[in-house]
Amino acid sequence: VAGMVYTATALAEHQALQFVLENEPEVLLPQLCFAPLGTVLGRVSEFAGPFLARWMDPDQARRIADMAARIVLSYVATPALGIDLCNEATTRRLVATFLMPATRLTD
């Protein structure tokens, strides 16, 4: 939750990124889709996986880190009404509802 809130807040407050998303989304959004996304997700999984590995198998931790990154990038690229990943309570509910149950799917 803390990592997701931190990342969402950093991205939301990044003026250049927000300018591009608002004015030239066609420049950035292709980099968040398909093959280029794999590089981003790989780096996030390598970085965040060890933090999660305290509570789960290292391979599972990397998969969950990948899922968390996909959630953050999805909501940054296409915000949803009522979902503010900069808000800890909202992010905690999202993680409890969707991400934690996914830990049972990644064995």
mmCIF file with all atom_site columns, C-alpha atoms in Angstrom:
data_model
loop_
_atom_site.group_PDB
_atom_site.id
_atom_site.type_symbol
_atom_site.label_atom_id
_atom_site.label_alt_id
_atom_site.label_comp_id
_atom_site.label_asym_id
_atom_site.label_entity_id
_atom_site.label_seq_id
_atom_site.pdbx_PDB_ins_code
_atom_site.Cartn_x
_atom_site.Cartn_y
_atom_site.Cartn_z
_atom_site.occupancy
_atom_site.B_iso_or_equiv
_atom_site.pdbx_formal_charge
_atom_site.auth_seq_id
_atom_site.auth_comp_id
_atom_site.auth_asym_id
_atom_site.auth_atom_id
_atom_site.pdbx_PDB_model_num
ATOM 1   C CA . VAL A 1 1   ? 0.000   0.000   0.000   1.00 0.00 ? 1   VAL A CA 1
ATOM 2   C CA . ALA A 1 2   ? 2.756   2.444   0.974   1.00 0.00 ? 2   ALA A CA 1
ATOM 3   C CA . GLY A 1 3   ? 4.676   1.834   -2.245  1.00 0.00 ? 3   GLY A CA 1
ATOM 4   C CA . MET A 1 4   ? 1.578   2.197   -4.381  1.00 0.00 ? 4   MET A CA 1
ATOM 5   C CA . VAL A 1 5   ? 0.529   5.445   -2.657  1.00 0.00 ? 5   VAL A CA 1
ATOM 6   C CA . TYR A 1 6   ? 4.053   6.844   -2.902  1.00 0.00 ? 6   TYR A CA 1
ATOM 7   C CA . THR A 1 7   ? 4.322   5.980   -6.593  1.00 0.00 ? 7   THR A CA 1
ATOM 8   C CA . ALA A 1 8   ? 0.854   7.241   -7.501  1.00 0.00 ? 8   ALA A CA 1
ATOM 9   C CA . THR A 1 9   ? 1.522   10.496  -5.645  1.00 0.00 ? 9   THR A CA 1
ATOM 10  C CA . ALA A 1 10  ? 4.922   10.968  -7.285  1.00 0.00 ? 10  ALA A CA 1
ATOM 11  C CA . LEU A 1 11  ? 3.408   10.392  -10.721 1.00 0.00 ? 11  LEU A CA 1
ATOM 12  C CA . ALA A 1 12  ? 0.401   12.620  -10.018 1.00 0.00 ? 12  ALA A CA 1
ATOM 13  C CA . GLU A 1 13  ? 2.667   15.453  -8.834  1.00 0.00 ? 13  GLU A CA 1
ATOM 14  C CA . HIS A 1 14  ? 5.124   15.139  -11.724 1.00 0.00 ? 14  HIS A CA 1
ATOM 15  C CA . GLN A 1 15  ? 4.291   18.239  -13.747 1.00 0.00 ? 15  GLN A CA 1
ATOM 16  C CA . ALA A 1 16  ? 5.953   17.193  -17.001 1.00 0.00 ? 16  ALA A CA 1
ATOM 17  C CA . LEU A 1 17  ? 4.316   13.761  -16.950 1.00 0.00 ? 17  LEU A CA 1
ATOM 18  C CA . GLN A 1 18  ? 0.905   15.254  -16.209 1.00 0.00 ? 18  GLN A CA 1
ATOM 19  C CA . PHE A 1 19  ? 1.346   17.792  -19.022 1.00 0.00 ? 19  PHE A CA 1
ATOM 20  C CA . VAL A 1 20  ? 2.106   15.016  -21.513 1.00 0.00 ? 20  VAL A CA 1
ATOM 21  C CA . LEU A 1 21  ? -0.802  12.884  -20.270 1.00 0.00 ? 21  LEU A CA 1
ATOM 22  C CA . GLU A 1 22  ? -3.174  15.826  -20.613 1.00 0.00 ? 22  GLU A CA 1
ATOM 23  C CA . ASN A 1 23  ? -1.914  17.326  -23.872 1.00 0.00 ? 23  ASN A CA 1
ATOM 24  C CA . GLU A 1 24  ? -0.151  14.558  -25.785 1.00 0.00 ? 24  GLU A CA 1
ATOM 25  C CA . PRO A 1 25  ? -1.276  11.187  -24.419 1.00 0.00 ? 25  PRO A CA 1
ATOM 26  C CA . GLU A 1 26  ? -0.458  9.535   -27.737 1.00 0.00 ? 26  GLU A CA 1
ATOM 27  C CA . VAL A 1 27  ? 3.232   10.175  -27.007 1.00 0.00 ? 27  VAL A CA 1
ATOM 28  C CA . LEU A 1 28  ? 3.281   8.460   -23.620 1.00 0.00 ? 28  LEU A CA 1
ATOM 29  C CA . LEU A 1 29  ? 0.509   5.876   -23.527 1.00 0.00 ? 29  LEU A CA 1
ATOM 30  C CA . PRO A 1 30  ? 2.082   3.573   -26.153 1.00 0.00 ? 30  PRO A CA 1
ATOM 31  C CA . GLN A 1 31  ? 5.097   3.333   -23.829 1.00 0.00 ? 31  GLN A CA 1
ATOM 32  C CA . LEU A 1 32  ? 2.790   2.006   -21.094 1.00 0.00 ? 32  LEU A CA 1
ATOM 33  C CA . CYS A 1 33  ? 1.317   -0.693  -23.303 1.00 0.00 ? 33  CYS A CA 1
ATOM 34  C CA . PHE A 1 34  ? 2.470   -3.883  -24.928 1.00 0.00 ? 34  PHE A CA 1
ATOM 35  C CA . ALA A 1 35  ? 6.223   -4.602  -25.239 1.00 0.00 ? 35  ALA A CA 1
ATOM 36  C CA . PRO A 1 36  ? 7.598   -1.372  -23.700 1.00 0.00 ? 36  PRO A CA 1
ATOM 37  C CA . LEU A 1 37  ? 5.574   -2.030  -20.557 1.00 0.00 ? 37  LEU A CA 1
ATOM 38  C CA . GLY A 1 38  ? 7.489   -5.256  -19.994 1.00 0.00 ? 38  GLY A CA 1
ATOM 39  C CA . THR A 1 39  ? 10.686  -3.342  -19.254 1.00 0.00 ? 39  THR A CA 1
ATOM 40  C CA . VAL A 1 40  ? 8.931   -1.099  -16.730 1.00 0.00 ? 40  VAL A CA 1
ATOM 41  C CA . LEU A 1 41  ? 7.223   -4.032  -15.015 1.00 0.00 ? 41  LEU A CA 1
ATOM 42  C CA . GLY A 1 42  ? 10.452  -6.005  -14.891 1.00 0.00 ? 42  GLY A CA 1
ATOM 43  C CA . ARG A 1 43  ? 12.267  -3.191  -13.142 1.00 0.00 ? 43  ARG A CA 1
ATOM 44  C CA . VAL A 1 44  ? 9.411   -2.622  -10.701 1.00 0.00 ? 44  VAL A CA 1
ATOM 45  C CA . SER A 1 45  ? 9.288   -6.337  -9.876  1.00 0.00 ? 45  SER A CA 1
ATOM 46  C CA . GLU A 1 46  ? 13.049  -6.447  -9.296  1.00 0.00 ? 46  GLU A CA 1
ATOM 47  C CA . PHE A 1 47  ? 12.866  -3.410  -7.026  1.00 0.00 ? 47  PHE A CA 1
ATOM 48  C CA . ALA A 1 48  ? 9.656   -4.114  -5.085  1.00 0.00 ? 48  ALA A CA 1
ATOM 49  C CA . GLY A 1 49  ? 9.803   -7.906  -4.967  1.00 0.00 ? 49  GLY A CA 1
ATOM 50  C CA . PRO A 1 50  ? 12.315  -8.063  -2.091  1.00 0.00 ? 50  PRO A CA 1
ATOM 51  C CA . PHE A 1 51  ? 10.099  -5.801  0.045   1.00 0.00 ? 51  PHE A CA 1
ATOM 52  C CA . LEU A 1 52  ? 7.198   -8.244  -0.382  1.00 0.00 ? 52  LEU A CA 1
ATOM 53  C CA . ALA A 1 53  ? 9.378   -11.341 -0.005  1.00 0.00 ? 53  ALA A CA 1
ATOM 54  C CA . ARG A 1 54  ? 9.250   -10.880 3.762   1.00 0.00 ? 54  ARG A CA 1
ATOM 55  C CA . TRP A 1 55  ? 5.702   -12.241 3.600   1.00 0.00 ? 55  TRP A CA 1
ATOM 56  C CA . MET A 1 56  ? 5.744   -14.614 0.648   1.00 0.00 ? 56  MET A CA 1
ATOM 57  C CA . ASP A 1 57  ? 7.871   -16.691 -1.677  1.00 0.00 ? 57  ASP A CA 1
ATOM 58  C CA . PRO A 1 58  ? 10.281  -14.509 -3.745  1.00 0.00 ? 58  PRO A CA 1
ATOM 59  C CA . ASP A 1 59  ? 8.737   -15.567 -7.080  1.00 0.00 ? 59  ASP A CA 1
ATOM 60  C CA . GLN A 1 60  ? 5.265   -14.820 -5.800  1.00 0.00 ? 60  GLN A CA 1
ATOM 61  C CA . ALA A 1 61  ? 6.512   -11.483 -4.429  1.00 0.00 ? 61  ALA A CA 1
ATOM 62  C CA . ARG A 1 62  ? 7.762   -10.495 -7.884  1.00 0.00 ? 62  ARG A CA 1
ATOM 63  C CA . ARG A 1 63  ? 4.412   -11.448 -9.443  1.00 0.00 ? 63  ARG A CA 1
ATOM 64  C CA . ILE A 1 64  ? 2.478   -9.440  -6.861  1.00 0.00 ? 64  ILE A CA 1
ATOM 65  C CA . ALA A 1 65  ? 4.820   -6.464  -7.371  1.00 0.00 ? 65  ALA A CA 1
ATOM 66  C CA . ASP A 1 66  ? 4.104   -6.771  -11.099 1.00 0.00 ? 66  ASP A CA 1
ATOM 67  C CA . MET A 1 67  ? 0.347   -6.747  -10.434 1.00 0.00 ? 67  MET A CA 1
ATOM 68  C CA . ALA A 1 68  ? 0.631   -3.732  -8.128  1.00 0.00 ? 68  ALA A CA 1
ATOM 69  C CA . ALA A 1 69  ? 2.608   -1.849  -10.777 1.00 0.00 ? 69  ALA A CA 1
ATOM 70  C CA . ARG A 1 70  ? -0.014  -2.693  -13.398 1.00 0.00 ? 70  ARG A CA 1
ATOM 71  C CA . ILE A 1 71  ? -2.716  -1.307  -11.116 1.00 0.00 ? 71  ILE A CA 1
ATOM 72  C CA . VAL A 1 72  ? -0.834  1.944   -10.464 1.00 0.00 ? 72  VAL A CA 1
ATOM 73  C CA . LEU A 1 73  ? 0.028   2.472   -14.131 1.00 0.00 ? 73  LEU A CA 1
ATOM 74  C CA . SER A 1 74  ? -3.526  1.697   -15.182 1.00 0.00 ? 74  SER A CA 1
ATOM 75  C CA . TYR A 1 75  ? -5.040  4.262   -12.842 1.00 0.00 ? 75  TYR A CA 1
ATOM 76  C CA . VAL A 1 76  ? -2.399  6.858   -13.717 1.00 0.00 ? 76  VAL A CA 1
ATOM 77  C CA . ALA A 1 77  ? -2.982  6.387   -17.443 1.00 0.00 ? 77  ALA A CA 1
ATOM 78  C CA . THR A 1 78  ? -6.770  6.243   -17.157 1.00 0.00 ? 78  THR A CA 1
ATOM 79  C CA . PRO A 1 79  ? -8.039  7.641   -13.844 1.00 0.00 ? 79  PRO A CA 1
ATOM 80  C CA . ALA A 1 80  ? -11.288 6.221   -12.522 1.00 0.00 ? 80  ALA A CA 1
ATOM 81  C CA . LEU A 1 81  ? -13.958 8.094   -10.651 1.00 0.00 ? 81  LEU A CA 1
ATOM 82  C CA . GLY A 1 82  ? -13.761 7.263   -6.946  1.00 0.00 ? 82  GLY A CA 1
ATOM 83  C CA . ILE A 1 83  ? -10.339 5.579   -7.097  1.00 0.00 ? 83  ILE A CA 1
ATOM 84  C CA . ASP A 1 84  ? -7.517  7.787   -5.839  1.00 0.00 ? 84  ASP A CA 1
ATOM 85  C CA . LEU A 1 85  ? -4.337  5.793   -5.369  1.00 0.00 ? 85  LEU A CA 1
ATOM 86  C CA . CYS A 1 86  ? -2.787  8.827   -3.681  1.00 0.00 ? 86  CYS A CA 1
ATOM 87  C CA . ASN A 1 87  ? -5.202  8.184   -0.820  1.00 0.00 ? 87  ASN A CA 1
ATOM 88  C CA . GLU A 1 88  ? -3.989  5.484   1.570   1.00 0.00 ? 88  GLU A CA 1
ATOM 89  C CA . ALA A 1 89  ? -7.466  4.339   2.665   1.00 0.00 ? 89  ALA A CA 1
ATOM 90  C CA . THR A 1 90  ? -8.650  3.954   -0.933  1.00 0.00 ? 90  THR A CA 1
ATOM 91  C CA . THR A 1 91  ? -5.489  2.108   -1.927  1.00 0.00 ? 91  THR A CA 1
ATOM 92  C CA . ARG A 1 92  ? -5.731  -0.155  1.113   1.00 0.00 ? 92  ARG A CA 1
ATOM 93  C CA . ARG A 1 93  ? -9.304  -1.128  0.148   1.00 0.00 ? 93  ARG A CA 1
ATOM 94  C CA . LEU A 1 94  ? -8.239  -1.781  -3.452  1.00 0.00 ? 94  LEU A CA 1
ATOM 95  C CA . VAL A 1 95  ? -5.311  -3.929  -2.294  1.00 0.00 ? 95  VAL A CA 1
ATOM 96  C CA . ALA A 1 96  ? -7.488  -5.855  0.184   1.00 0.00 ? 96  ALA A CA 1
ATOM 97  C CA . THR A 1 97  ? -10.219 -6.405  -2.394  1.00 0.00 ? 97  THR A CA 1
ATOM 98  C CA . PHE A 1 98  ? -8.176  -7.271  -5.473  1.00 0.00 ? 98  PHE A CA 1
ATOM 99  C CA . LEU A 1 99  ? -4.462  -7.702  -4.840  1.00 0.00 ? 99  LEU A CA 1
ATOM 100 C CA . MET A 1 100 ? -4.480  -9.789  -1.657  1.00 0.00 ? 100 MET A CA 1
ATOM 101 C CA . PRO A 1 101 ? -6.867  -12.387 -3.122  1.00 0.00 ? 101 PRO A CA 1
ATOM 102 C CA . ALA A 1 102 ? -4.523  -12.583 -6.121  1.00 0.00 ? 102 ALA A CA 1
ATOM 103 C CA . THR A 1 103 ? -1.766  -13.908 -3.849  1.00 0.00 ? 103 THR A CA 1
ATOM 104 C CA . ARG A 1 104 ? -3.722  -17.147 -3.733  1.00 0.00 ? 104 ARG A CA 1
ATOM 105 C CA . LEU A 1 105 ? -3.723  -17.321 -7.547  1.00 0.00 ? 105 LEU A CA 1
ATOM 106 C CA . THR A 1 106 ? 0.023   -17.048 -8.030  1.00 0.00 ? 106 THR A CA 1
ATOM 107 C CA . ASP A 1 107 ? 1.245   -20.232 -6.346  1.00 0.00 ? 107 ASP A CA 1
#
